[in-house]
XYZ file of C-alpha atoms in Angstrom:
612
model
C -1.755 -68.735 20.388
C -4.574 -69.706 18.328
C -3.775 -68.230 14.668
C -7.867 -67.306 14.151
C -7.453 -65.274 17.342
C -3.989 -63.791 16.519
C -5.671 -62.679 13.281
C -8.747 -61.269 14.698
C -6.976 -59.261 17.554
C -4.434 -58.161 14.178
C -7.842 -57.129 12.192
C -9.107 -55.231 15.130
C -5.873 -53.256 15.528
C -6.017 -52.179 11.915
C -10.173 -51.211 12.290
C -8.554 -49.003 15.273
C -6.339 -47.453 13.632
C -7.853 -46.688 10.437
C -10.960 -45.143 12.496
C -8.461 -43.273 14.355
C -7.032 -42.240 11.142
C -10.343 -41.438 9.719
C -10.962 -39.286 12.903
C -7.646 -37.241 13.106
C -8.549 -36.236 9.176
C -11.982 -35.402 9.753
C -11.013 -33.529 12.678
C -8.153 -31.759 10.792
C -10.914 -31.032 8.085
C -12.734 -29.816 10.372
C -10.357 -27.390 12.638
C -8.421 -25.838 9.667
C -7.849 -22.497 9.691
C -9.986 -20.208 7.507
C -8.113 -18.651 4.107
C -8.174 -14.790 4.295
C -8.157 -12.712 1.143
C -7.836 -8.657 1.475
C -8.865 -7.430 -2.168
C -7.775 -3.216 -1.595
C -8.445 -0.731 -3.903
C -6.414 2.702 -4.696
C -8.099 5.723 -4.546
C -11.800 4.219 -4.963
C -13.840 6.008 -2.717
C -17.170 4.919 -0.923
C -19.074 6.638 -3.931
C -17.582 4.700 -6.585
C -19.725 1.723 -6.229
C -23.033 1.005 -7.925
C -24.016 -0.257 -4.490
C -23.633 2.586 -2.890
C -26.141 4.936 -5.145
C -23.870 5.415 -8.321
C -25.703 5.384 -11.260
C -22.915 5.680 -13.717
C -19.998 3.231 -12.618
C -20.938 -0.677 -13.258
C -20.016 -3.108 -10.564
C -21.885 -6.198 -10.970
C -20.028 -8.303 -8.729
C -18.885 -5.903 -5.923
C -22.827 -5.001 -5.934
C -23.602 -8.554 -5.574
C -20.746 -8.888 -2.913
C -22.245 -6.250 -0.703
C -25.790 -7.867 -0.793
C -24.345 -11.100 0.358
C -21.514 -10.064 3.284
C -21.428 -7.971 6.395
C -21.134 -4.172 5.743
C -19.165 -1.573 7.696
C -21.147 1.753 7.050
C -18.383 4.194 9.019
C -15.302 2.598 8.774
C -12.314 4.650 7.921
C -9.012 4.796 6.742
C -6.163 7.363 6.272
C -7.242 10.148 3.415
C -4.233 8.700 1.080
C -2.264 5.611 0.061
C 0.738 4.490 2.193
C -0.747 5.416 5.336
C -3.781 3.563 5.086
C -1.663 0.715 3.981
C 0.518 1.001 7.226
C -2.295 1.216 9.325
C -3.982 -1.869 7.912
C -0.778 -3.600 7.841
C 0.011 -3.360 11.567
C -3.223 -2.374 13.213
C -1.378 0.789 14.602
C -1.381 5.004 13.587
C 0.246 5.729 10.760
C 1.997 8.742 12.707
C 2.821 6.033 14.884
C 4.664 3.636 12.543
C 6.502 6.433 10.664
C 4.585 6.308 7.364
C 2.771 10.224 7.457
C 3.197 10.686 3.684
C 3.548 8.768 0.128
C 6.821 10.088 -0.608
C 9.767 11.652 0.975
C 11.582 8.639 3.198
C 8.224 8.690 5.027
C 6.369 6.410 3.068
C 8.312 3.595 4.502
C 7.443 1.385 7.075
C 10.094 0.972 9.973
C 11.747 -2.405 10.600
C 10.758 -3.242 13.949
C 6.998 -2.938 12.735
C 4.953 -6.199 13.130
C 2.936 -6.605 9.814
C -0.587 -8.961 9.408
C 1.880 -10.874 7.167
C 4.119 -11.465 10.165
C 1.315 -12.702 12.286
C -0.291 -15.153 9.782
C 3.044 -16.297 8.423
C 4.115 -17.225 11.875
C 1.056 -18.935 12.705
C 1.212 -21.463 9.824
C -0.241 -19.525 7.185
C 0.781 -19.420 3.560
C 1.188 -15.646 2.704
C 1.359 -13.843 -0.534
C 0.945 -10.267 -1.983
C -0.225 -8.797 -5.674
C 0.085 -5.276 -6.684
C 0.634 -2.091 -4.787
C 2.943 -2.247 -1.575
C 3.894 1.131 -1.033
C 5.769 0.857 2.533
C 9.399 0.384 0.972
C 11.081 -0.383 -2.223
C 14.050 -1.304 -0.003
C 15.519 -3.578 2.680
C 14.202 -3.869 5.443
C 11.081 -2.594 4.824
C 9.810 -4.858 1.193
C 7.288 -6.959 1.670
C 9.211 -9.648 1.289
C 10.907 -8.827 4.372
C 7.100 -8.166 6.669
C 6.152 -11.318 6.116
C 5.138 -12.168 2.954
C 6.357 -15.392 1.813
C 5.686 -15.306 -1.960
C 5.093 -11.269 -3.733
C 4.246 -9.951 -7.442
C 4.549 -6.263 -7.261
C 5.428 -2.867 -8.453
C 7.695 -0.401 -6.920
C 6.496 3.264 -5.421
C 2.670 4.114 -5.078
C 2.181 3.054 -8.443
C 2.972 1.563 -11.809
C 5.021 3.690 -13.808
C 6.211 5.765 -10.639
C 10.042 6.752 -9.865
C 10.697 3.328 -7.460
C 9.025 1.099 -10.221
C 10.916 -0.843 -13.263
C 11.603 1.405 -16.106
C 8.726 2.011 -18.716
C 5.710 0.192 -16.776
C 2.541 1.712 -18.337
C 0.113 -1.319 -16.536
C -0.028 -3.051 -20.083
C 2.907 -6.090 -20.570
C 5.415 -4.633 -17.702
C 7.960 -6.233 -15.735
C 7.370 -6.370 -12.507
C 8.898 -7.612 -8.808
C 8.952 -11.429 -8.545
C 9.996 -12.311 -5.115
C 11.794 -9.282 -5.766
C 13.449 -10.356 -8.957
C 12.502 -8.029 -12.098
C 9.976 -10.344 -13.858
C 8.129 -9.722 -17.584
C 4.182 -10.379 -17.132
C 1.986 -9.955 -20.204
C -1.375 -8.234 -20.063
C -2.798 -5.392 -17.886
C -1.861 -4.780 -14.342
C -5.000 -5.492 -12.629
C -5.694 -8.581 -14.951
C -2.196 -9.992 -13.878
C -2.462 -9.888 -9.990
C -5.909 -11.292 -9.528
C -4.267 -14.046 -12.151
C -0.972 -14.652 -10.620
C -3.009 -14.495 -7.322
C -5.677 -17.253 -8.420
C -2.952 -19.311 -9.388
C -1.436 -19.038 -5.890
C -4.595 -19.682 -4.302
C -5.293 -22.926 -6.551
C -1.355 -24.231 -5.764
C -2.253 -23.377 -1.890
C -6.474 -24.469 -1.254
C -4.905 -27.386 0.883
C -3.123 -25.329 3.401
C -4.538 -21.950 5.077
C -3.629 -19.169 3.022
C -3.469 -14.994 3.467
C -3.646 -13.346 -0.067
C -3.535 -9.545 -0.187
C -4.715 -8.342 -3.382
C -3.697 -4.557 -3.730
C -4.301 -3.163 -6.827
C -3.153 0.364 -8.353
C -5.813 0.632 -10.169
C -8.205 2.900 -10.560
C -4.966 5.264 -9.368
C -3.344 7.707 -11.944
C -2.174 7.396 -14.955
C -5.532 6.822 -16.280
C -4.802 3.760 -18.353
C -7.491 1.024 -19.172
C -7.979 -1.811 -21.701
C -10.225 0.508 -24.260
C -13.024 -1.917 -23.798
C -13.713 -0.793 -20.907
C -13.459 2.576 -21.588
C -16.023 1.991 -24.071
C -18.320 0.945 -21.346
C -18.424 4.715 -20.720
C -17.474 6.798 -23.556
C -20.809 8.030 -24.267
C -21.509 9.459 -20.857
C -21.618 12.802 -20.347
C -18.893 13.025 -17.702
C -15.009 14.328 -18.357
C -12.642 11.483 -19.837
C -10.619 10.788 -17.086
C -13.554 10.037 -15.104
C -14.615 7.398 -18.379
C -11.556 5.573 -18.015
C -11.562 5.704 -14.345
C -14.531 3.914 -14.332
C -13.537 1.533 -16.645
C -10.601 0.787 -14.231
C -13.217 -0.201 -12.130
C -15.181 -2.396 -13.970
C -12.512 -3.793 -14.586
C -11.150 -4.514 -11.037
C -15.289 -5.889 -10.656
C -14.921 -7.837 -13.069
C -11.302 -10.131 -11.386
C -13.271 -9.918 -8.448
C -15.951 -11.864 -10.123
C -13.649 -14.090 -11.116
C -12.005 -14.762 -8.008
C -15.234 -15.359 -6.274
C -15.410 -18.125 -9.005
C -12.398 -19.786 -8.294
C -12.828 -20.090 -4.654
C -16.127 -21.645 -5.532
C -14.876 -24.302 -8.196
C -12.104 -25.143 -5.510
C -15.184 -25.758 -2.832
C -12.664 -23.523 -0.262
C -15.411 -20.439 -0.533
C -17.296 -21.836 2.994
C -14.005 -21.538 4.657
C -12.245 -18.566 2.828
C -12.772 -14.829 4.478
C -13.267 -12.456 1.578
C -12.885 -8.605 2.648
C -13.339 -5.545 -0.243
C -12.222 -2.398 0.711
C -10.501 0.504 -0.522
C -7.293 2.956 0.532
C -9.038 6.451 0.800
C -11.922 8.857 -0.808
C -12.149 8.773 -4.612
C -9.168 10.649 -6.476
C -11.639 11.123 -9.385
C -14.905 9.834 -8.885
C -16.128 13.474 -7.934
C -14.938 16.408 -9.640
C -15.512 19.813 -10.653
C -14.457 20.723 -14.057
C -15.092 24.072 -15.863
C -17.185 24.911 -12.903
C -19.587 22.026 -13.264
C -19.251 18.961 -10.320
C -19.175 15.106 -11.999
C -19.483 11.768 -10.046
C -21.227 10.772 -7.087
C -19.678 11.146 -3.516
C -22.457 9.846 -1.546
C -23.626 12.757 -0.054
C -20.001 13.643 1.725
C -18.070 16.226 1.794
C -14.114 16.048 0.954
C -12.404 13.387 -1.493
C -8.623 11.762 -1.267
C -6.371 13.803 0.780
C -9.227 15.620 2.682
C -9.655 15.484 6.589
C -13.007 15.604 5.982
C -15.512 12.745 5.769
C -15.406 12.085 2.019
C -11.503 11.791 2.415
C -11.342 8.957 4.417
C -14.888 6.863 5.268
C -14.544 4.066 2.461
C -16.317 0.832 1.895
C -15.754 -2.247 3.627
C -17.356 -5.853 2.669
C -16.546 -8.931 4.444
C -17.761 -12.512 3.823
C -16.904 -15.993 5.725
C -19.864 -17.918 4.926
C -18.370 -20.786 7.341
C -19.311 -18.034 10.726
C -22.253 -16.963 9.128
C -20.160 -13.478 8.816
C -22.534 -12.611 5.652
C -26.517 -12.411 4.796
C -26.487 -8.296 3.668
C -26.016 -6.862 7.299
C -24.836 -3.458 8.380
C -22.638 -3.029 11.008
C -22.948 1.228 11.996
C -20.358 1.344 14.724
C -17.385 3.198 14.292
C -14.574 1.008 12.788
C -11.397 1.147 11.012
C -8.498 -0.059 9.054
C -6.878 -0.568 12.464
C -8.791 -2.875 13.865
C -8.596 -5.620 10.610
C -5.159 -7.289 12.162
C -6.544 -8.026 15.845
C -10.283 -8.793 14.865
C -8.540 -11.430 12.074
C -6.313 -12.906 14.896
C -9.150 -13.681 16.889
C -11.552 -14.958 14.093
C -8.218 -17.167 13.115
C -7.085 -18.135 16.548
C -4.068 -16.470 15.364
C -1.284 -15.590 18.394
C 0.351 -12.428 18.461
C 4.172 -12.481 18.568
C 6.168 -11.263 21.364
C 7.499 -8.650 19.722
C 4.308 -7.137 18.475
C 4.015 -3.416 19.479
C 0.656 -2.449 20.818
C -1.833 -2.242 18.482
C -4.589 0.837 18.321
C -7.331 -0.649 17.093
C -9.905 -2.994 18.133
C -11.321 -6.434 17.973
C -14.590 -5.964 16.155
C -15.408 -9.522 15.624
C -18.348 -9.278 17.947
C -19.975 -6.727 15.401
C -19.357 -9.209 12.460
C -20.912 -11.963 14.058
C -23.714 -10.322 15.419
C -23.124 -11.103 19.009
C -22.749 -7.322 19.906
C -24.045 -4.058 18.405
C -21.136 -1.329 19.887
C -18.041 -1.855 20.928
C -18.392 1.102 22.673
C -15.276 2.867 21.263
C -14.935 6.515 22.528
C -12.730 7.809 19.996
C -11.000 7.773 16.451
C -8.116 9.760 14.477
C -7.164 10.117 11.289
C -5.155 12.772 9.588
C -3.318 13.732 6.584
C 0.153 15.247 6.791
C 1.777 14.621 3.514
C 5.180 16.793 5.091
C 8.763 15.899 6.019
C 7.731 16.578 9.959
C 4.143 16.161 11.118
C 2.126 19.641 12.338
C -0.147 19.017 15.016
C -4.036 19.272 14.259
C -3.010 19.259 10.674
C -5.929 18.439 8.153
C -6.939 16.193 11.007
C -10.358 14.224 11.927
C -11.171 13.153 15.468
C -14.400 10.740 15.615
C -16.462 10.175 18.462
C -19.783 8.161 17.392
C -21.655 10.851 15.020
C -19.591 13.748 16.076
C -16.623 15.034 14.136
C -13.831 17.678 15.299
C -12.289 19.216 11.994
C -8.624 20.636 12.729
C -9.074 21.088 15.927
C -11.751 23.505 14.880
C -14.676 22.739 13.361
C -17.507 20.378 15.026
C -19.958 18.344 12.895
C -22.699 16.147 13.881
C -23.122 13.854 11.194
C -26.153 12.413 12.245
C -27.886 15.823 11.449
C -25.487 16.930 9.005
C -24.034 14.624 7.006
C -22.467 17.128 4.543
C -20.673 18.605 7.025
C -21.818 22.045 6.131
C -22.880 23.111 9.640
C -20.065 24.212 12.139
C -21.473 23.733 15.726
C -18.457 23.972 17.640
C -19.375 27.444 19.145
C -22.768 25.742 20.390
C -20.891 23.175 21.659
C -17.541 24.265 23.347
C -17.494 21.615 25.672
C -17.689 19.093 23.496
C -14.879 20.634 21.657
C -12.611 20.531 24.546
C -12.890 17.000 25.149
C -12.193 15.677 21.964
C -9.108 18.480 21.806
C -7.874 16.961 25.250
C -8.241 13.146 23.771
C -6.042 14.407 20.895
C -3.549 15.954 22.793
C -2.902 12.775 24.121
C -2.649 11.075 21.141
C -0.681 13.297 19.644
C 1.876 13.188 22.616
C 1.630 9.135 21.969
C 2.244 9.025 18.157
C 4.793 11.513 18.170
C 7.460 9.876 20.396
C 9.294 8.640 17.585
C 9.322 11.765 15.394
C 12.884 12.131 15.392
C 13.345 8.589 13.906
C 12.977 8.379 10.495
C 12.232 5.105 8.983
C 16.212 3.303 7.601
C 17.488 1.914 4.393
C 19.892 -0.682 4.942
C 23.072 -0.972 3.272
C 25.077 -3.894 2.789
C 22.915 -6.640 3.978
C 23.052 -10.310 2.276
C 18.876 -9.723 1.714
C 19.624 -6.728 -0.766
C 22.788 -6.704 -2.232
C 23.088 -4.740 -4.601
C 20.263 -2.429 -3.234
C 18.732 0.723 -5.262
C 17.489 3.767 -3.971
C 15.123 6.437 -5.705
C 14.831 10.082 -5.399
C 11.364 9.134 -4.448
C 12.812 8.119 -0.787
C 14.627 11.134 -0.154
C 14.116 13.467 3.034
C 13.320 17.033 0.898
C 10.186 18.718 0.761
C 7.962 16.994 -1.912
C 7.882 19.853 -4.229
C 11.156 18.852 -5.266
C 10.697 15.436 -5.501
C 10.351 13.790 -8.977
C 7.778 10.805 -7.822
C 6.598 9.899 -11.122
C 8.833 8.556 -14.142
C 7.313 11.797 -16.057
C 9.203 13.622 -13.589
C 12.267 11.933 -14.054
C 12.005 12.290 -17.815
C 10.692 15.867 -18.024
C 13.368 17.050 -15.355
C 11.893 19.986 -13.742
C 11.871 18.426 -10.348
C 15.632 18.979 -8.530
C 15.452 16.807 -5.285
C 18.614 18.758 -4.428
C 19.513 18.683 -0.565
C 17.336 15.482 -0.250
C 19.063 13.029 2.344
C 18.925 9.514 2.794
C 18.474 7.804 6.077
C 20.688 4.849 5.554
C 22.733 2.400 7.824
C 25.485 0.348 7.062
C 24.975 -3.086 8.160
C 28.274 -4.500 7.513
C 32.219 -2.850 7.469
C 33.782 -2.729 4.241
C 34.325 -1.283 0.819
C 31.485 -0.346 -0.828
C 30.311 0.604 -4.681
C 28.065 4.088 -5.169
C 26.871 4.587 -7.946
C 25.089 6.981 -9.591
C 22.526 7.521 -12.431
C 20.005 9.924 -13.906
C 18.159 7.058 -15.531
C 16.778 3.980 -13.848
C 20.060 1.411 -14.227
C 18.280 -0.694 -16.272
C 17.462 1.511 -18.877
C 20.749 1.331 -20.093
C 20.742 4.821 -20.701
C 23.560 7.201 -20.483
C 23.561 9.800 -18.045
C 22.839 12.760 -20.490
C 20.429 10.765 -22.831
C 17.326 12.245 -24.113
C 14.547 9.702 -24.788
C 11.196 9.398 -26.840
C 8.256 9.628 -25.461
C 4.540 8.282 -26.190
C 0.691 9.658 -27.318
C -1.808 9.546 -25.749
C -4.884 7.125 -26.902
C -8.713 6.850 -26.135
C -7.687 5.156 -22.951
C -4.452 5.770 -22.188
C -2.110 8.851 -20.886
C 0.860 10.277 -22.636
C 4.294 9.229 -21.576
C 6.829 12.653 -21.551
C 9.624 12.782 -23.515
C 12.716 12.698 -21.675
C 15.222 15.464 -22.171
C 18.806 15.964 -22.957
C 21.225 17.002 -19.656
C 24.356 18.200 -19.668
C 25.477 17.114 -16.576
C 29.481 17.188 -16.208
C 30.411 15.643 -12.815
C 28.819 14.170 -9.641
C 29.319 13.747 -5.923
C 28.443 11.906 -3.093
C 28.649 12.831 0.777
C 27.990 10.097 3.486
C 28.193 11.466 6.915
C 31.609 13.342 6.827
C 32.772 11.432 3.975
C 32.680 13.191 0.334
C 33.987 12.864 -3.180
C 33.236 14.100 -6.698
C 33.961 12.818 -10.156
C 33.845 13.952 -13.606
C 31.657 12.367 -16.088
C 33.075 10.556 -19.148
C 31.241 11.291 -22.262
C 28.290 8.411 -22.970
C 28.547 7.064 -19.332
C 25.762 5.281 -18.079
C 26.666 5.995 -14.539
C 29.075 7.239 -11.987
C 31.044 5.413 -10.019
C 32.667 5.661 -6.239
C 34.650 3.718 -4.063
C 34.717 3.770 -0.625
C 35.426 2.143 2.971
C 32.595 2.458 5.709
C 32.241 1.385 9.130
C 28.932 -0.073 10.224
C 26.630 2.119 11.561
C 23.581 4.644 10.934
C 24.285 8.139 9.027
C 23.248 10.032 6.527
C 23.369 10.010 2.492
C 23.351 12.254 -0.349
C 23.819 12.313 -4.017
C 24.308 15.018 -7.220
C 25.404 15.830 -10.506
C 26.796 19.490 -11.651
C 26.028 20.395 -15.293
C 28.022 22.451 -17.228
C 26.326 25.816 -16.159
C 27.685 24.739 -12.615
C 24.053 24.156 -11.474
C 23.904 21.434 -9.209
C 20.729 18.599 -9.236
C 19.996 15.813 -7.217
C 20.934 12.432 -8.006
C 17.474 10.499 -9.488
C 19.139 6.846 -8.905
C 21.755 5.258 -6.460
C 23.427 2.102 -6.375
C 24.906 0.860 -3.467
C 27.018 -2.356 -3.677
C 28.818 -4.093 -0.607
C 32.130 -5.413 -2.843
C 34.368 -6.687 -0.040
C 34.091 -6.851 3.952
C 36.966 -5.639 4.307
C 38.652 -2.183 4.297
C 40.335 -1.543 0.508
C 42.866 0.793 -0.741
C 41.111 3.351 -3.063
C 42.427 5.763 -5.081
């Protein structure tokens, strides 16, 4: 064949190949799934944003985002932290998934629940979370067990709580990076956003899901003094100055995040959501008979069944799909809707093991193709007890009607402050709403007899550390933060853990009065810290006089004497795989028993050993 012809054929082939490759590259850029970032703050209410009418708090970045985003103006969550997060992550009611409290072994997500992170991960996304998880600190309910491939988090429901790393106080703390204690420099909220931004820079060319869940402005009220100073001259309580300062710090970090998205040229293809987890904790409070703050005209705050306890801000922007422009969606919506909505917008397949979702896909509302999804009812409640109680602190919502605790009826279109109970005027409406609640209760209560399980002896977390934060006992007995541990004023005696041995074998069980990383002896005292202008005090830790301790696992029970200066009390036993209950305690020199604060369980052998 003529050499020129051969050359031309080759040239045409190369051209076709290059053109095809260019088309593939262009197509791949066009079809890249959107990134998703959810920013959720803790205890910041609807009225704790300047754009919603608060004339005291400074939130310029959130105000700007409010003006540019689509806003859900009738958006609802749970009235407290963990229940809200469980609903957001699963699209299912908190009472259904085992998370109806913030402590007491019922703030733990059940093993078989599928999370939003699972869905994104199984659809090829990189997934990461930063900050507050509050759905379990032990396997199989940690964030890394629930779909997040990269995690930087604190323990429990807030920095400085009992499951958190010892002596964390918001500044230069030790957090859990992929489960490993890691020292960080800086203020906690700055750390969450800085680590998220580093992650986003790293993953900018891949679809990613980043969950930034701040513990601020949850108590303890600690903030760098520069933020307190912005409010120091206002005629409001000192704690509220710090509370607002924490929100302003969040706002600055949110601005930094948005700036980075623009610098990386991924803002148009990134869904950004800002929301909060429940009504305000300290933005609207009565002190000395006088009300301070702003609650947008609503009744109730955090933990309330009234509107102010669970109606919160929700702003979403996705410029690439015209979800922006400062538009309001007034339809009744909820945190339960976010998983199915993002699954639709991002074209995600739900796993086969996915349980029935209670939320609805509201993408048509966000895109402006519909004005309503025709939702008939939505329910929220605040249980905060070991065993859920029917009608307890509940709100049945239907359009603008609210049935509170099964008895009081309010029409928010005429009475947004819920001042005028009209139940006696509309008995048929009350009856219909009660009927729906009864059906709902029958459905969500089907697994109330199944507490979430902590798995012992798994290769995924061995050793595993348990704390009294997760014992099944009345919450008034649970020392849920480290100040209570120091003060030893709450005694978790009688509390049990619901556990399952994953493998049969020999186990070591260690008890401690202090966190294991503290290095303190069981009966040691420890010095606290005085408060400053912008931080709370840390309590002194009092000495104890424990002389012995014991463990009970099923029918197996053993007690041992505590040696002088001992840091832990250690037991060994042979246990077969399976589900059981575990309890542990100390006994002092006056023969008074105390529930153990910290427990470590280690599988040391897969075979039974001779035990003395």
